[in-house]
Amino acid sequence: MIRNNSFTRFAGPFFVLLCAALLVWCGSNFADAQGMGMATGNGQAAPAKPLPPGMKAPVVDYRDIAAQAGLTGINVSGATKNKQYIIETTGTGVAIFDYDNDGLPDIFVMNGGRLDGGLAPTHYLYHNLGGLKFEDVTAKSGLAHTGWGQGVCVGDADNGGNVDLFVTQWGQNAFYHNLGNGKFRDETKERGLASPQRRWSTGCAFIDFNRDGFLDLVVAHYIEFDPSKTPRPGDKSSCQWKGMPVLCGPRGLPAETVSLYENDGHGHFKDVSDQLHITTPKNYYAFTPLTGDFDNDGWPDIYVSCDSTANLYYHNLKGKGFEEIAGPSGVAYNEDGREQAGMGVSAGDFNHDGLLDIFKTNFADDTHTLYRNMGDNNFEDATIDSGLAVNTSYLACIIHEGAAIAVLG
């Protein structure tokens, strides 16, 4: 969910800390997520390919050092037990970015909420002190909790030299302007990013789609969610998974679409979703947007991982608009023509051919998906050929090494 496609590598020890911390947050939601009632692909795992002769598998050693590093915040996403609604299971995002320009990556951790009316949890901002030590600076930074957090993306919206935060939520999204003195200010309404109605947004990404030098913003919306109108586990056929009563959704609940906001050059935004053909019929459970120049024409495109519906791929028409071509491009479904429960998504040139490929994680009981970029907006599902179709048991998080990071799932 964080994307400016300007990747730089972190030092090894910090990445160990990062993985240890994120595995705790991602794993805390998985046990409940298995019963969500999401559509799954019933994917069949393929045997793992043997290593080349003489090659040994690397030793993977992750250690949870979050507490000693000062990362002690409690992640809240609905009830601790007996979750009743899908909003309680999707987890929350994380961003890693240098908010104070001291050369050290800091950590922003999203928090959800509670449906029982209990005390609302706060988000967390951890200032990197160096030496794998962090300080909780949430209170003095001004990053107050304003809603049920989901995803986060970072970018310098006004080119002022300080990285701002955009937080997606169930309710109202929030834009936090980085004032450059260690403090942030909620300027959602002033920036034109307030929604006229309550909405459930999931992933987001900053993108300069028209190449005017100012970051625009794409936001994925998941479900039109209202607890008073949503069935409880087992109430409907769509609230069953493998014969068991489970949390309802996403299928059976009202779907959503995607929004694109254009930056006017002063850090203010205008919704141009309809004008530039981003808006779709509300037939999609949009989860995570990914941006990149997938056809090497010099203009950044937008791919959206969708849950239990076809994925979306918006080809950039030289900054004048977009065309949605996921189906013809081969990235709407897997190689069997099936919709999958898409979660996180990332891009990289895995075969060094100069073209960005797409890797998408899916819900449990399905393989993840690797789309090999063949050029000219054509992709093929290379999951099995590449040896990645070996896991159907886990719901994965996407981790990006670079200027920023986001996890949702």
mmCIF file with all atom_site columns, C-alpha atoms in Angstrom, residues 27-129:
data_model
loop_
_atom_site.group_PDB
_atom_site.id
_atom_site.type_symbol
_atom_site.label_atom_id
_atom_site.label_alt_id
_atom_site.label_comp_id
_atom_site.label_asym_id
_atom_site.label_entity_id
_atom_site.label_seq_id
_atom_site.pdbx_PDB_ins_code
_atom_site.Cartn_x
_atom_site.Cartn_y
_atom_site.Cartn_z
_atom_site.occupancy
_atom_site.B_iso_or_equiv
_atom_site.pdbx_formal_charge
_atom_site.auth_seq_id
_atom_site.auth_comp_id
_atom_site.auth_asym_id
_atom_site.auth_atom_id
_atom_site.pdbx_PDB_model_num
ATOM 1   C CA . GLY A 1 27  ? -0.106  -13.367 12.786 1.00 0.00 ? 27  GLY A CA 1
ATOM 2   C CA . SER A 1 28  ? -2.402  -11.947 15.430 1.00 0.00 ? 28  SER A CA 1
ATOM 3   C CA . ASN A 1 29  ? -5.200  -11.672 12.883 1.00 0.00 ? 29  ASN A CA 1
ATOM 4   C CA . PHE A 1 30  ? -4.747  -14.946 11.007 1.00 0.00 ? 30  PHE A CA 1
ATOM 5   C CA . ALA A 1 31  ? -6.477  -17.303 13.389 1.00 0.00 ? 31  ALA A CA 1
ATOM 6   C CA . ASP A 1 32  ? -9.690  -15.341 13.176 1.00 0.00 ? 32  ASP A CA 1
ATOM 7   C CA . ALA A 1 33  ? -9.264  -14.655 9.451  1.00 0.00 ? 33  ALA A CA 1
ATOM 8   C CA . GLN A 1 34  ? -9.551  -18.352 8.639  1.00 0.00 ? 34  GLN A CA 1
ATOM 9   C CA . GLY A 1 35  ? -13.250 -18.140 9.467  1.00 0.00 ? 35  GLY A CA 1
ATOM 10  C CA . MET A 1 36  ? -14.106 -15.043 7.512  1.00 0.00 ? 36  MET A CA 1
ATOM 11  C CA . GLY A 1 37  ? -16.163 -16.730 4.825  1.00 0.00 ? 37  GLY A CA 1
ATOM 12  C CA . MET A 1 38  ? -14.053 -15.213 2.055  1.00 0.00 ? 38  MET A CA 1
ATOM 13  C CA . ALA A 1 39  ? -14.071 -16.891 -1.312 1.00 0.00 ? 39  ALA A CA 1
ATOM 14  C CA . THR A 1 40  ? -10.991 -19.060 -1.743 1.00 0.00 ? 40  THR A CA 1
ATOM 15  C CA . GLY A 1 41  ? -9.622  -20.701 -4.824 1.00 0.00 ? 41  GLY A CA 1
ATOM 16  C CA . ASN A 1 42  ? -9.249  -24.220 -3.428 1.00 0.00 ? 42  ASN A CA 1
ATOM 17  C CA . GLY A 1 43  ? -5.790  -24.068 -4.934 1.00 0.00 ? 43  GLY A CA 1
ATOM 18  C CA . GLN A 1 44  ? -3.658  -27.157 -5.128 1.00 0.00 ? 44  GLN A CA 1
ATOM 19  C CA . ALA A 1 45  ? -0.079  -26.861 -3.946 1.00 0.00 ? 45  ALA A CA 1
ATOM 20  C CA . ALA A 1 46  ? 2.567   -28.103 -6.367 1.00 0.00 ? 46  ALA A CA 1
ATOM 21  C CA . PRO A 1 47  ? 5.641   -30.004 -5.161 1.00 0.00 ? 47  PRO A CA 1
ATOM 22  C CA . ALA A 1 48  ? 8.571   -27.762 -4.345 1.00 0.00 ? 48  ALA A CA 1
ATOM 23  C CA . LYS A 1 49  ? 11.287  -27.741 -6.977 1.00 0.00 ? 49  LYS A CA 1
ATOM 24  C CA . PRO A 1 50  ? 14.620  -29.230 -5.857 1.00 0.00 ? 50  PRO A CA 1
ATOM 25  C CA . LEU A 1 51  ? 17.552  -26.909 -5.380 1.00 0.00 ? 51  LEU A CA 1
ATOM 26  C CA . PRO A 1 52  ? 20.291  -26.997 -8.020 1.00 0.00 ? 52  PRO A CA 1
ATOM 27  C CA . PRO A 1 53  ? 23.084  -29.471 -7.273 1.00 0.00 ? 53  PRO A CA 1
ATOM 28  C CA . GLY A 1 54  ? 25.517  -28.166 -4.677 1.00 0.00 ? 54  GLY A CA 1
ATOM 29  C CA . MET A 1 55  ? 23.188  -25.414 -3.420 1.00 0.00 ? 55  MET A CA 1
ATOM 30  C CA . LYS A 1 56  ? 21.959  -25.385 0.172  1.00 0.00 ? 56  LYS A CA 1
ATOM 31  C CA . ALA A 1 57  ? 18.831  -23.702 1.450  1.00 0.00 ? 57  ALA A CA 1
ATOM 32  C CA . PRO A 1 58  ? 19.564  -20.540 3.463  1.00 0.00 ? 58  PRO A CA 1
ATOM 33  C CA . VAL A 1 59  ? 19.059  -20.597 7.206  1.00 0.00 ? 59  VAL A CA 1
ATOM 34  C CA . VAL A 1 60  ? 16.153  -18.302 8.150  1.00 0.00 ? 60  VAL A CA 1
ATOM 35  C CA . ASP A 1 61  ? 16.385  -16.961 11.696 1.00 0.00 ? 61  ASP A CA 1
ATOM 36  C CA . TYR A 1 62  ? 13.649  -14.507 12.712 1.00 0.00 ? 62  TYR A CA 1
ATOM 37  C CA . ARG A 1 63  ? 13.626  -13.390 16.342 1.00 0.00 ? 63  ARG A CA 1
ATOM 38  C CA . ASP A 1 64  ? 10.999  -11.275 18.063 1.00 0.00 ? 64  ASP A CA 1
ATOM 39  C CA . ILE A 1 65  ? 12.918  -8.344  19.531 1.00 0.00 ? 65  ILE A CA 1
ATOM 40  C CA . ALA A 1 66  ? 10.023  -5.887  19.433 1.00 0.00 ? 66  ALA A CA 1
ATOM 41  C CA . ALA A 1 67  ? 9.792   -5.428  23.218 1.00 0.00 ? 67  ALA A CA 1
ATOM 42  C CA . GLN A 1 68  ? 13.477  -4.712  23.762 1.00 0.00 ? 68  GLN A CA 1
ATOM 43  C CA . ALA A 1 69  ? 13.424  -2.324  20.812 1.00 0.00 ? 69  ALA A CA 1
ATOM 44  C CA . GLY A 1 70  ? 10.580  -0.342  22.365 1.00 0.00 ? 70  GLY A CA 1
ATOM 45  C CA . LEU A 1 71  ? 7.843   -1.494  19.969 1.00 0.00 ? 71  LEU A CA 1
ATOM 46  C CA . THR A 1 72  ? 5.338   -2.308  22.694 1.00 0.00 ? 72  THR A CA 1
ATOM 47  C CA . GLY A 1 73  ? 2.024   -0.971  21.363 1.00 0.00 ? 73  GLY A CA 1
ATOM 48  C CA . ILE A 1 74  ? -0.980  -3.301  21.405 1.00 0.00 ? 74  ILE A CA 1
ATOM 49  C CA . ASN A 1 75  ? -2.726  -3.886  18.087 1.00 0.00 ? 75  ASN A CA 1
ATOM 50  C CA . VAL A 1 76  ? -6.527  -3.810  18.306 1.00 0.00 ? 76  VAL A CA 1
ATOM 51  C CA . SER A 1 77  ? -8.905  -4.937  15.569 1.00 0.00 ? 77  SER A CA 1
ATOM 52  C CA . GLY A 1 78  ? -12.347 -5.544  17.028 1.00 0.00 ? 78  GLY A CA 1
ATOM 53  C CA . ALA A 1 79  ? -13.104 -8.080  19.718 1.00 0.00 ? 79  ALA A CA 1
ATOM 54  C CA . THR A 1 80  ? -10.337 -10.238 21.157 1.00 0.00 ? 80  THR A CA 1
ATOM 55  C CA . LYS A 1 81  ? -12.581 -13.302 20.856 1.00 0.00 ? 81  LYS A CA 1
ATOM 56  C CA . ASN A 1 82  ? -15.827 -14.146 19.065 1.00 0.00 ? 82  ASN A CA 1
ATOM 57  C CA . LYS A 1 83  ? -15.465 -11.642 16.256 1.00 0.00 ? 83  LYS A CA 1
ATOM 58  C CA . GLN A 1 84  ? -18.781 -11.051 14.498 1.00 0.00 ? 84  GLN A CA 1
ATOM 59  C CA . TYR A 1 85  ? -17.959 -8.937  11.447 1.00 0.00 ? 85  TYR A CA 1
ATOM 60  C CA . ILE A 1 86  ? -15.371 -8.934  8.662  1.00 0.00 ? 86  ILE A CA 1
ATOM 61  C CA . ILE A 1 87  ? -14.152 -5.458  9.665  1.00 0.00 ? 87  ILE A CA 1
ATOM 62  C CA . GLU A 1 88  ? -12.640 -7.108  12.755 1.00 0.00 ? 88  GLU A CA 1
ATOM 63  C CA . THR A 1 89  ? -10.435 -9.480  10.770 1.00 0.00 ? 89  THR A CA 1
ATOM 64  C CA . THR A 1 90  ? -8.686  -7.579  7.970  1.00 0.00 ? 90  THR A CA 1
ATOM 65  C CA . GLY A 1 91  ? -5.842  -6.349  10.140 1.00 0.00 ? 91  GLY A CA 1
ATOM 66  C CA . THR A 1 92  ? -4.118  -2.981  9.922  1.00 0.00 ? 92  THR A CA 1
ATOM 67  C CA . GLY A 1 93  ? -1.186  -1.422  8.099  1.00 0.00 ? 93  GLY A CA 1
ATOM 68  C CA . VAL A 1 94  ? 2.336   -0.294  8.920  1.00 0.00 ? 94  VAL A CA 1
ATOM 69  C CA . ALA A 1 95  ? 4.456   2.434   7.323  1.00 0.00 ? 95  ALA A CA 1
ATOM 70  C CA . ILE A 1 96  ? 8.202   2.838   7.668  1.00 0.00 ? 96  ILE A CA 1
ATOM 71  C CA . PHE A 1 97  ? 9.482   6.250   6.643  1.00 0.00 ? 97  PHE A CA 1
ATOM 72  C CA . ASP A 1 98  ? 11.864  8.943   7.844  1.00 0.00 ? 98  ASP A CA 1
ATOM 73  C CA . TYR A 1 99  ? 9.415   11.531  9.148  1.00 0.00 ? 99  TYR A CA 1
ATOM 74  C CA . ASP A 1 100 ? 12.067  13.838  10.679 1.00 0.00 ? 100 ASP A CA 1
ATOM 75  C CA . ASN A 1 101 ? 14.738  13.594  7.953  1.00 0.00 ? 101 ASN A CA 1
ATOM 76  C CA . ASP A 1 102 ? 17.432  12.350  10.320 1.00 0.00 ? 102 ASP A CA 1
ATOM 77  C CA . GLY A 1 103 ? 18.413  9.482   8.026  1.00 0.00 ? 103 GLY A CA 1
ATOM 78  C CA . LEU A 1 104 ? 16.829  6.765   10.186 1.00 0.00 ? 104 LEU A CA 1
ATOM 79  C CA . PRO A 1 105 ? 13.580  5.002   9.212  1.00 0.00 ? 105 PRO A CA 1
ATOM 80  C CA . ASP A 1 106 ? 10.788  5.459   11.750 1.00 0.00 ? 106 ASP A CA 1
ATOM 81  C CA . ILE A 1 107 ? 7.703   3.258   12.194 1.00 0.00 ? 107 ILE A CA 1
ATOM 82  C CA . PHE A 1 108 ? 4.011   4.168   12.088 1.00 0.00 ? 108 PHE A CA 1
ATOM 83  C CA . VAL A 1 109 ? 1.630   1.430   13.213 1.00 0.00 ? 109 VAL A CA 1
ATOM 84  C CA . MET A 1 110 ? -2.068  1.581   12.424 1.00 0.00 ? 110 MET A CA 1
ATOM 85  C CA . ASN A 1 111 ? -4.740  0.511   14.876 1.00 0.00 ? 111 ASN A CA 1
ATOM 86  C CA . GLY A 1 112 ? -8.329  -0.543  14.300 1.00 0.00 ? 112 GLY A CA 1
ATOM 87  C CA . GLY A 1 113 ? -11.148 -0.103  16.768 1.00 0.00 ? 113 GLY A CA 1
ATOM 88  C CA . ARG A 1 114 ? -13.838 -1.807  18.817 1.00 0.00 ? 114 ARG A CA 1
ATOM 89  C CA . LEU A 1 115 ? -17.492 -2.364  18.033 1.00 0.00 ? 115 LEU A CA 1
ATOM 90  C CA . ASP A 1 116 ? -18.464 -2.751  21.691 1.00 0.00 ? 116 ASP A CA 1
ATOM 91  C CA . GLY A 1 117 ? -18.050 0.921   22.485 1.00 0.00 ? 117 GLY A CA 1
ATOM 92  C CA . GLY A 1 118 ? -14.870 0.465   24.514 1.00 0.00 ? 118 GLY A CA 1
ATOM 93  C CA . LEU A 1 119 ? -11.987 2.906   24.678 1.00 0.00 ? 119 LEU A CA 1
ATOM 94  C CA . ALA A 1 120 ? -10.693 3.597   21.158 1.00 0.00 ? 120 ALA A CA 1
ATOM 95  C CA . PRO A 1 121 ? -7.075  2.506   20.653 1.00 0.00 ? 121 PRO A CA 1
ATOM 96  C CA . THR A 1 122 ? -4.462  4.867   19.292 1.00 0.00 ? 122 THR A CA 1
ATOM 97  C CA . HIS A 1 123 ? -2.147  4.574   16.330 1.00 0.00 ? 123 HIS A CA 1
ATOM 98  C CA . TYR A 1 124 ? 1.569   4.509   17.169 1.00 0.00 ? 124 TYR A CA 1
ATOM 99  C CA . LEU A 1 125 ? 4.503   6.529   15.838 1.00 0.00 ? 125 LEU A CA 1
ATOM 100 C CA . TYR A 1 126 ? 7.920   5.228   16.869 1.00 0.00 ? 126 TYR A CA 1
ATOM 101 C CA . HIS A 1 127 ? 10.951  7.494   16.453 1.00 0.00 ? 127 HIS A CA 1
ATOM 102 C CA . ASN A 1 128 ? 14.108  5.612   15.521 1.00 0.00 ? 128 ASN A CA 1
ATOM 103 C CA . LEU A 1 129 ? 16.848  6.416   18.052 1.00 0.00 ? 129 LEU A CA 1
#
